[in-house]
PDB file of C-alpha atoms in Angstrom:
ATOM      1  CA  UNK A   1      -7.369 -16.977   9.174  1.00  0.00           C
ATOM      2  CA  UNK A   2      -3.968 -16.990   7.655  1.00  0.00           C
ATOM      3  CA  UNK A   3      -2.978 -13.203   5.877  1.00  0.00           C
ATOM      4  CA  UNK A   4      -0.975 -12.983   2.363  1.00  0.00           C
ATOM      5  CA  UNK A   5       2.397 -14.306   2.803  1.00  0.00           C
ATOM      6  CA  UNK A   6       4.799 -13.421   1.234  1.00  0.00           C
ATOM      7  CA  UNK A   7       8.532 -15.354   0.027  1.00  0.00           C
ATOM      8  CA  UNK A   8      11.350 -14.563  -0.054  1.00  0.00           C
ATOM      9  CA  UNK A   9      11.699 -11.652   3.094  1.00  0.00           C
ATOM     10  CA  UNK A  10      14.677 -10.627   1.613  1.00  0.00           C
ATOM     11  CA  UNK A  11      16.684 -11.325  -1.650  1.00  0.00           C
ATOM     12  CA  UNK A  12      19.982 -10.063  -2.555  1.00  0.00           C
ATOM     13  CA  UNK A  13      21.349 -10.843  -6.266  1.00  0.00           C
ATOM     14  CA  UNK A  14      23.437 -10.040  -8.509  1.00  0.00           C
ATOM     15  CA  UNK A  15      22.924  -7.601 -11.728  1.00  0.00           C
ATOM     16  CA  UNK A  16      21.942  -9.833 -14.522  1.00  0.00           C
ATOM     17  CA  UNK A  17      20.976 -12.146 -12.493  1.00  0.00           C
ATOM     18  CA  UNK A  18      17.108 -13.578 -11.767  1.00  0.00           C
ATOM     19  CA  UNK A  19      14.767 -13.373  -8.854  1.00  0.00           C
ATOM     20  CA  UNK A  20      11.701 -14.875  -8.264  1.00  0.00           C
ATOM     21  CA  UNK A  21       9.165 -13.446  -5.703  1.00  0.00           C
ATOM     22  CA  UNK A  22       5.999 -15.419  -4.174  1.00  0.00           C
ATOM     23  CA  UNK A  23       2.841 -14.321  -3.161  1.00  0.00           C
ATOM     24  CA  UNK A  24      -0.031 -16.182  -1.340  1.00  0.00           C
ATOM     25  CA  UNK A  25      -3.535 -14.349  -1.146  1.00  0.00           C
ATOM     26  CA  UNK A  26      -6.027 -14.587   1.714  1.00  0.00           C
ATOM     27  CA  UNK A  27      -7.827 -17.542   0.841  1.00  0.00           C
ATOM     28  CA  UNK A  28     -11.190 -16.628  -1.488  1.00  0.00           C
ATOM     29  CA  UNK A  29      -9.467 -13.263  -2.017  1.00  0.00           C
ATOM     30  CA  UNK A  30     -10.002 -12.840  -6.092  1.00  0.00           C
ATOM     31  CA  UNK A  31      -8.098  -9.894  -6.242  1.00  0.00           C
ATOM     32  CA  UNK A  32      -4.256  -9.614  -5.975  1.00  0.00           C
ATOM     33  CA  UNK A  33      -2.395  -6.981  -6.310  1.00  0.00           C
ATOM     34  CA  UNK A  34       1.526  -6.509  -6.793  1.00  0.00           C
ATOM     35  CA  UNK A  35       2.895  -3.112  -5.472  1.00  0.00           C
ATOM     36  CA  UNK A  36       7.049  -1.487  -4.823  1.00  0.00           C
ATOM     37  CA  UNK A  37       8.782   0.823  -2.863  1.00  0.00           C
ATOM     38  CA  UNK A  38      11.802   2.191  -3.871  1.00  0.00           C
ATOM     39  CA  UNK A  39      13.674   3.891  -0.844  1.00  0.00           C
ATOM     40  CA  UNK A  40      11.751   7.063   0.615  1.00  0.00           C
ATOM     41  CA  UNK A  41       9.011   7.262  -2.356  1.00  0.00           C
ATOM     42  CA  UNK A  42       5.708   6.716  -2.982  1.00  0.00           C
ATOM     43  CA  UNK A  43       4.179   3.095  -3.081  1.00  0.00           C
ATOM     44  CA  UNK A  44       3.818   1.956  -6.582  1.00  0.00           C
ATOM     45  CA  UNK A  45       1.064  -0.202  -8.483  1.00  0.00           C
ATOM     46  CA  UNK A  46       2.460  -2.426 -10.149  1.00  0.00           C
ATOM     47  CA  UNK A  47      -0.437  -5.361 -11.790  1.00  0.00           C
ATOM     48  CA  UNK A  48      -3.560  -6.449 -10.636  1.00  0.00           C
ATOM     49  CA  UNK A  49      -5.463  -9.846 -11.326  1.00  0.00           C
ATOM     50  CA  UNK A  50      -8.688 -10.673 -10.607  1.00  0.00           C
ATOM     51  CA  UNK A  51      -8.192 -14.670 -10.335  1.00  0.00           C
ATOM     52  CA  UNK A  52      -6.084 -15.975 -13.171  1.00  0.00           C
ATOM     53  CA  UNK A  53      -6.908 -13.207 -15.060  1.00  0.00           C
ATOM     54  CA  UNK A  54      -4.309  -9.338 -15.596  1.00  0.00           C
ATOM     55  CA  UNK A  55      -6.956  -6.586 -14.883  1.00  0.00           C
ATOM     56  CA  UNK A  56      -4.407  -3.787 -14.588  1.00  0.00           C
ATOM     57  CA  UNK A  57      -0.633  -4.022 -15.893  1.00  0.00           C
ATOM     58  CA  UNK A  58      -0.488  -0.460 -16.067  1.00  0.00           C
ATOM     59  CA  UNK A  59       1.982  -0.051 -13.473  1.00  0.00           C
ATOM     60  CA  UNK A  60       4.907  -3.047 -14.628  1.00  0.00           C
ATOM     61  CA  UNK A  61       7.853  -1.180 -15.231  1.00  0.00           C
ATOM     62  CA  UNK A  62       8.841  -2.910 -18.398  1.00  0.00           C
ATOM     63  CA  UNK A  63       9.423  -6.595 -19.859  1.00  0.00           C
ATOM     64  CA  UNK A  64      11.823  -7.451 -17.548  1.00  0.00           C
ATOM     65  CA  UNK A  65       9.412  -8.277 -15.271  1.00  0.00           C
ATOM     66  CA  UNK A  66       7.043 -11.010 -15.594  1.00  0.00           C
ATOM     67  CA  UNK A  67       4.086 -11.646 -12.978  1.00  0.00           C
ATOM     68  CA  UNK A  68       1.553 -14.737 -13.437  1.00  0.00           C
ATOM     69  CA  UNK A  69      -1.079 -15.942 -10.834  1.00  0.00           C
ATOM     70  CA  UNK A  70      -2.131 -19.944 -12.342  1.00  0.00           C
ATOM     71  CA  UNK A  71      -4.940 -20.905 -11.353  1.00  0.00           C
ATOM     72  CA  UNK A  72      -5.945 -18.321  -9.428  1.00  0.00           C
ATOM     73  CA  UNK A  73      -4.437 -18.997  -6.344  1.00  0.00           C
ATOM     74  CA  UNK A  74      -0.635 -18.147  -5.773  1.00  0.00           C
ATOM     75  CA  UNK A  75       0.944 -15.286  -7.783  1.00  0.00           C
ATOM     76  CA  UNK A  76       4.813 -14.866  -8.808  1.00  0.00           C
ATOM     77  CA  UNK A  77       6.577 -12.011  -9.809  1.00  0.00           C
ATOM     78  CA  UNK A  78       9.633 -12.582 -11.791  1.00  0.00           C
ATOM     79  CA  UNK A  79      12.716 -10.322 -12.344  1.00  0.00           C
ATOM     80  CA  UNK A  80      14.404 -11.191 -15.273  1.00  0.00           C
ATOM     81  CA  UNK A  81      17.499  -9.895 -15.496  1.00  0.00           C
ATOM     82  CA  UNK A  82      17.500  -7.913 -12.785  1.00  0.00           C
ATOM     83  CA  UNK A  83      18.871  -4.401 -12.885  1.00  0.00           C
ATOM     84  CA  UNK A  84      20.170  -1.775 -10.115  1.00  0.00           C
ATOM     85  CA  UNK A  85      16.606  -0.031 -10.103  1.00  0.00           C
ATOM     86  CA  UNK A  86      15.015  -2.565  -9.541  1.00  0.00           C
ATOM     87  CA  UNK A  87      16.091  -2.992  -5.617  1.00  0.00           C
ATOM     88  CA  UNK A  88      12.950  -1.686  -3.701  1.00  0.00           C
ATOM     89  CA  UNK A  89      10.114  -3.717  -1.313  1.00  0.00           C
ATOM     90  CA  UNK A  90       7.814  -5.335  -3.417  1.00  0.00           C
ATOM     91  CA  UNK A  91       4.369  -6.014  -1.563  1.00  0.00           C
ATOM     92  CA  UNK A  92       1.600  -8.347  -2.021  1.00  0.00           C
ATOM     93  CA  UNK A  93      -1.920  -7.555  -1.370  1.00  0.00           C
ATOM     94  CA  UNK A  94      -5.459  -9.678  -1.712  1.00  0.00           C
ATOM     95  CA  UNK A  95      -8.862  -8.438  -1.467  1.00  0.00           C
ATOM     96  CA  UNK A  96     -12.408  -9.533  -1.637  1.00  0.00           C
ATOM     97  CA  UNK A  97     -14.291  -8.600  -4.891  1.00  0.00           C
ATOM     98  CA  UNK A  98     -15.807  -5.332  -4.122  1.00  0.00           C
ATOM     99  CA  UNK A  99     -14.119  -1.666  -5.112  1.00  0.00           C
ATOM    100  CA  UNK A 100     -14.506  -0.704  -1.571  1.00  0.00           C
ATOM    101  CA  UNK A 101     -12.835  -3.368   0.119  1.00  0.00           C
ATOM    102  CA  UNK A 102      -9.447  -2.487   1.769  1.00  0.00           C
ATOM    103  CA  UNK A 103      -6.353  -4.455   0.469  1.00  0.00           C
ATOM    104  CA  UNK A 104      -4.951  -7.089   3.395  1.00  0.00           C
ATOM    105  CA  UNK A 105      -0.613  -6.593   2.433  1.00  0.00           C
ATOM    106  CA  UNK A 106       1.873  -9.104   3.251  1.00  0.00           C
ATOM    107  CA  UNK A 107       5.087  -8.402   4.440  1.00  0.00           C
ATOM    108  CA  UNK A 108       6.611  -7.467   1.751  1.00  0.00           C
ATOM    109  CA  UNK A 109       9.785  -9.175  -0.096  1.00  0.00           C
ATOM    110  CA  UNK A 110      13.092  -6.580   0.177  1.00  0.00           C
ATOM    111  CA  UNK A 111      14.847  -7.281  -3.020  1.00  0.00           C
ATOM    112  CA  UNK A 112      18.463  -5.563  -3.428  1.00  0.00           C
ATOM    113  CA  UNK A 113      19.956  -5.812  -6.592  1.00  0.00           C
ATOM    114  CA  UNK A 114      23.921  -4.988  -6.234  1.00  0.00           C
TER     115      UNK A 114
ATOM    116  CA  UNK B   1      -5.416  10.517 -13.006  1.00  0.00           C
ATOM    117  CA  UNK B   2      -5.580   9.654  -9.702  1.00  0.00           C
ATOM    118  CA  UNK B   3      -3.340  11.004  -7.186  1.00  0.00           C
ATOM    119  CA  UNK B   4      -2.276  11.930  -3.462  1.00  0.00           C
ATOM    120  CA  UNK B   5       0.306  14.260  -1.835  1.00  0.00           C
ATOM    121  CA  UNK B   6       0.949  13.923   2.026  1.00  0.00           C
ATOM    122  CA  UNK B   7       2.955  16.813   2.216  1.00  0.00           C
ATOM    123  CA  UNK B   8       4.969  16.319   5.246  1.00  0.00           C
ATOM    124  CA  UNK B   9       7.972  13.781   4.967  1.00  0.00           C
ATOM    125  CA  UNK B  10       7.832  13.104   9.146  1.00  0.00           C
ATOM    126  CA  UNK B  11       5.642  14.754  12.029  1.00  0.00           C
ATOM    127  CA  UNK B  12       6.944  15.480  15.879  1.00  0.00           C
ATOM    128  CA  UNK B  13       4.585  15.243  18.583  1.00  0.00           C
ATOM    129  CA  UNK B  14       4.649  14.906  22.619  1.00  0.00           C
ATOM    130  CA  UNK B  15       3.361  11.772  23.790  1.00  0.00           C
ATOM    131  CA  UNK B  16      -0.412  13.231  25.088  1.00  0.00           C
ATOM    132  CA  UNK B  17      -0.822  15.897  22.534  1.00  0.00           C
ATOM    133  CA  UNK B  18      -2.844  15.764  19.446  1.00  0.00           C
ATOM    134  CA  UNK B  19      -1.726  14.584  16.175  1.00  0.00           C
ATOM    135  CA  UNK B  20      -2.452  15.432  12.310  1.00  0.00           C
ATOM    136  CA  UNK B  21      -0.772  13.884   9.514  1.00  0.00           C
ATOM    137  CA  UNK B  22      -1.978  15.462   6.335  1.00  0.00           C
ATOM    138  CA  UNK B  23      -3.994  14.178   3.139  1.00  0.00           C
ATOM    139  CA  UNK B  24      -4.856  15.771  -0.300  1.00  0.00           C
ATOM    140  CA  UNK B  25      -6.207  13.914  -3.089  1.00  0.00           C
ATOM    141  CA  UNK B  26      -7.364  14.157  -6.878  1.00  0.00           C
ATOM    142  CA  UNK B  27      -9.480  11.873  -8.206  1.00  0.00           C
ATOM    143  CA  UNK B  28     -12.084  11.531 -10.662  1.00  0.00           C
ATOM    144  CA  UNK B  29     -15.534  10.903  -9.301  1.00  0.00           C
ATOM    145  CA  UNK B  30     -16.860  10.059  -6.004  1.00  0.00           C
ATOM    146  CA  UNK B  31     -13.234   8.577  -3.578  1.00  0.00           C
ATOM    147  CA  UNK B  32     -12.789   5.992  -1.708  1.00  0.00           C
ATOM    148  CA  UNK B  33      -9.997   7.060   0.862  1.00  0.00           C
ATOM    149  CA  UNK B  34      -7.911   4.746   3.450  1.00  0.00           C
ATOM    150  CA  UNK B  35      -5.422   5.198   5.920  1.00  0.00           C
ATOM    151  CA  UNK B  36      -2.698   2.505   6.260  1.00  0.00           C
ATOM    152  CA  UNK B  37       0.458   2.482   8.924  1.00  0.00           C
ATOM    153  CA  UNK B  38       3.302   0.124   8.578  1.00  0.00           C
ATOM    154  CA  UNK B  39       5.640  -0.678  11.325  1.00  0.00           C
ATOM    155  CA  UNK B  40       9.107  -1.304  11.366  1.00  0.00           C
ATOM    156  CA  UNK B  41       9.807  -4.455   9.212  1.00  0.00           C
ATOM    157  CA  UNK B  42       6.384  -5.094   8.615  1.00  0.00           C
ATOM    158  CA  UNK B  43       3.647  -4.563   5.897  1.00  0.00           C
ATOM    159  CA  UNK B  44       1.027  -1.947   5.740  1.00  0.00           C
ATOM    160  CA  UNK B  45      -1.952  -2.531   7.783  1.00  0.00           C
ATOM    161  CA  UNK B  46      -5.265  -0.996   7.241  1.00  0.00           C
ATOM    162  CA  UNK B  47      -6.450   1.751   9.392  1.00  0.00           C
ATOM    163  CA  UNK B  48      -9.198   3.016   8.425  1.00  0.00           C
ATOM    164  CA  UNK B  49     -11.714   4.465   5.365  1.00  0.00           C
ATOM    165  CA  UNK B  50     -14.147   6.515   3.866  1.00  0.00           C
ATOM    166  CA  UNK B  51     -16.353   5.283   1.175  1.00  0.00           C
ATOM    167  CA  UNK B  52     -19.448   7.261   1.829  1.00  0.00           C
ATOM    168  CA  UNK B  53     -21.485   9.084   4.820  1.00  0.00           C
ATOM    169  CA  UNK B  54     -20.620  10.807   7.783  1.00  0.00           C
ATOM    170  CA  UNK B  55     -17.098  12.588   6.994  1.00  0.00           C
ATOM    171  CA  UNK B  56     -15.749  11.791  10.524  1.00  0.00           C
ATOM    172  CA  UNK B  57     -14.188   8.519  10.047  1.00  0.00           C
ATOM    173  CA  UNK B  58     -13.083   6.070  13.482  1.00  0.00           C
ATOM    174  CA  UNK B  59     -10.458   3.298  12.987  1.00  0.00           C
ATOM    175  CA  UNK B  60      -8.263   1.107  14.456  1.00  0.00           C
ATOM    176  CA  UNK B  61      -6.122   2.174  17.399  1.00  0.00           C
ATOM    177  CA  UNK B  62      -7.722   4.945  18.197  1.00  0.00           C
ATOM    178  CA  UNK B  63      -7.558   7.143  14.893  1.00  0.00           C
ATOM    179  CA  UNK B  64      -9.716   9.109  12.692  1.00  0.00           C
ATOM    180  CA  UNK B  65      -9.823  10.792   9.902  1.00  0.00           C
ATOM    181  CA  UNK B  66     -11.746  13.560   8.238  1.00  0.00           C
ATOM    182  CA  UNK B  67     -13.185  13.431   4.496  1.00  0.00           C
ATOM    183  CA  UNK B  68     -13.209  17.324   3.339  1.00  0.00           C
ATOM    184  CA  UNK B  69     -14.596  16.838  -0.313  1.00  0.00           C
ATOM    185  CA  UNK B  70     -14.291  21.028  -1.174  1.00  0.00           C
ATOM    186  CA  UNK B  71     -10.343  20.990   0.092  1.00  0.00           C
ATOM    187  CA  UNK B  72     -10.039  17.317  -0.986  1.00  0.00           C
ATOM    188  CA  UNK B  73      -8.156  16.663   1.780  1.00  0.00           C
ATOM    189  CA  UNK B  74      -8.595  13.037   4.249  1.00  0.00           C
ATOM    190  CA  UNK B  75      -6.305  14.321   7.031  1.00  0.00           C
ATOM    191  CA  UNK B  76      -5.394  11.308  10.053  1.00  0.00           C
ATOM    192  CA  UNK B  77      -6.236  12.693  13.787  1.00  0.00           C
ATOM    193  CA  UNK B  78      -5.858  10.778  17.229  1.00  0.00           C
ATOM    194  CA  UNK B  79      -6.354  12.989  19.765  1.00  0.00           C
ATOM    195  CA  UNK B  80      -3.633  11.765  22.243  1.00  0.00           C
ATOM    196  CA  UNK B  81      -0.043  10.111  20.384  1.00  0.00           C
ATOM    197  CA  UNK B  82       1.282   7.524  22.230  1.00  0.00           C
ATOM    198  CA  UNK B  83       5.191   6.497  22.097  1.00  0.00           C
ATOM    199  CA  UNK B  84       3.329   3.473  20.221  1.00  0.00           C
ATOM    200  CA  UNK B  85       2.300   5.150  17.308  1.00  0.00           C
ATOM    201  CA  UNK B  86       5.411   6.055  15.729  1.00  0.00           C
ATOM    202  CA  UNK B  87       5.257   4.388  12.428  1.00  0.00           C
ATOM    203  CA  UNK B  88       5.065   5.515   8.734  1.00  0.00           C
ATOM    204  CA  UNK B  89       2.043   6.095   7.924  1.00  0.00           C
ATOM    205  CA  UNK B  90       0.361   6.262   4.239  1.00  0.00           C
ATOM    206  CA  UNK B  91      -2.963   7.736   2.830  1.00  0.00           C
ATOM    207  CA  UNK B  92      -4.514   6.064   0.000  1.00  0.00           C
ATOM    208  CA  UNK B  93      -7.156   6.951  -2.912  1.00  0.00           C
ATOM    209  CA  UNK B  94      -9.406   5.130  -5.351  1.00  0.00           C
ATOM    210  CA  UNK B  95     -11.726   5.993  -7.664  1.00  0.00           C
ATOM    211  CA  UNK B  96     -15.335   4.574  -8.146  1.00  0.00           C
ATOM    212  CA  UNK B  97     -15.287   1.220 -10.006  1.00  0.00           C
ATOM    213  CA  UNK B  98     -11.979  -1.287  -9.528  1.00  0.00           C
ATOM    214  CA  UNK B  99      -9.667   1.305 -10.502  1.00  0.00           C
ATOM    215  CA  UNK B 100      -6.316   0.422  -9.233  1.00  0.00           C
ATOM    216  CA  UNK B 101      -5.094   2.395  -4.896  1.00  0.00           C
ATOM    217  CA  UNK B 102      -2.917   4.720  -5.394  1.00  0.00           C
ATOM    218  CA  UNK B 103      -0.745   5.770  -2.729  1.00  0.00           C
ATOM    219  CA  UNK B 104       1.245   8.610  -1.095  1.00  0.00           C
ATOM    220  CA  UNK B 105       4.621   8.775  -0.190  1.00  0.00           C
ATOM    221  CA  UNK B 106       4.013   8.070   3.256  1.00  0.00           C
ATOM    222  CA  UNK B 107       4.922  10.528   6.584  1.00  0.00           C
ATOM    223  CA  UNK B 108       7.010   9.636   9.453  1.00  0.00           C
ATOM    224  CA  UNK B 109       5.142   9.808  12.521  1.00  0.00           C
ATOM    225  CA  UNK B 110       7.770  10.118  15.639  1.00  0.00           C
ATOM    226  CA  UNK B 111       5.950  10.738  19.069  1.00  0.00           C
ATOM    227  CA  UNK B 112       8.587  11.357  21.964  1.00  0.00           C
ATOM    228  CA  UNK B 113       7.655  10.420  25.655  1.00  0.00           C
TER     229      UNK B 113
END
C-alpha cells in the first residue's frame, strides 16, 4: 500500500513569489491534514479536511495561504506571495475516519523562501 | 486548549542503557496520546499510543511509553538505546472527538556506541 506522498521535496523561491505544494493521501484515507515546522519549534496544525470538505482552518497562518482538496482525493497548499516566514517543512498527513486513528505523514515538502 | 511540553531539547545515552524522553500534556477530557520519531530527511512515523486501558503502552521498535493521568505526563522508555535510535522524536495529544494533534517541539535523541 502506497503512503502520502508528498511534491515538491524541496522548493526554493523567491519573496513575492508563488509556491505550490502537493499532497496525496493513503488511498480511502478521509482525513487530511496539513501541518509546518519552522526550524527547531514545535509542529504546527495548519487545516484539516475531512474529504472535500475544511473541518479545521484554525491553524492557516493568514490569507496568503490557500489549501483545497477537490474531490476529495489530492490536496494543495498554495503560498501566495510567499514571504520570509514562511520557509519551514510543511507535512502531509491522512487518516482513517476515527478520532483515535494515528496520522500516516509524508515526507514532508522543505520550502525556503529567500 | 490543548497542549504538550517535552521539556528536554536533546537526550544523551550509552548505547545499552535505558532511555526516557519526557511528556507532559493538557488537555480537556479523556487524551489520546502518541509517540512519533522522524529520521533524518524523512517524515514522522508513528510509534506508538494510548487511547484507553492498561497505562503501559508497547510500540514499534522496541519502545514504550507510560500514560500517568495525575502528573499528565506520557513519558517514551526502551530499556536498551541502540546507536539506531538516534532520531528526533515528538509526543503528541488529542482530545476526545476529531479535535485537531497537537504536537511538541520534539527532543533529540543521540545514543553513542
Amino acid at each position: 500500500e502506497a503512503g502520502v506522498t508528498q511534491f515538491p521535496s524541496h522548493s526554493v523561491i523567491e519573496k513575492g513569489q508563488t509556491v505550490t505544494l502537493r499532497c496525496d493521501p493513503i488511498s480511502g484515507h478521509d482525513n487530511l491534514y496539513w501541518y509546518r515546522r519552522v526550524m527547531g519549534k514545535e509542529i504546527k496544525f495548519l487545516l484539516h479536511f475531512v474529504k472535500e470538505s475544511k473541518q479545521d482552518e484554525s491553524g492557516m497562518p493568514n490569507n496568503r495561504f490557500l489549501a483545497e482538496r477537490t474531490g476529495g482525493t489530492y490536496s494543495t497548499l498554495k503560498v501566495q506571495p510567499a514571504e520570509l516566514e514562511d520557509s519551514g517543512v510543511y507535512f502531509c498527513a491522512s487518516s482513517q475516519r476515527t478520532s483515535a486513528g494515528e496520522l500516516f505523514f509524508g515526507e514532508g515538502s522543505r520550502l525556503t523562501v529567500l | 486548549a490543548q497542549s504538550v511540553a517535552q521539556p528536554e531539547d536533546q537526550v544523551n545515552v550509552a548505547e545499552g542503557n535505558p532511555l526516557t524522553v519526557k511528556c507532559t500534556y493538557s488537555v480537556s477530557g479523556n487524551p489520546y496520546l502518541f509517540w512519533y520519531v522522524q529520521y533524518p530527511n524523512r517524515g514522522l512515523q508513528f510509534l506508538l499510543k494510548y487511547i484507553t486501558g492498561d497505562n503501559l503502552v508497547k510500540g514499534s521498535y522496541g519502545f514504550e511509553a507510560e500514560f500517568n493521568k495525575s502528573q499528565t505526563s506520557f513519558h517514551l522508555k526502551k530499556p536498551s538505546a541502540l546507536v539506531s535510535d538516534s532520531a528526533l522524536y515528538f509526543c503528541a495529544v488529542r482530545g476526545t472527538g476529531f479535535q485537531k494533534l497537537v504536537f511538541g517541539t520534539g527532543t533529540r535523541l543521540l545514543v553513542s556506541p
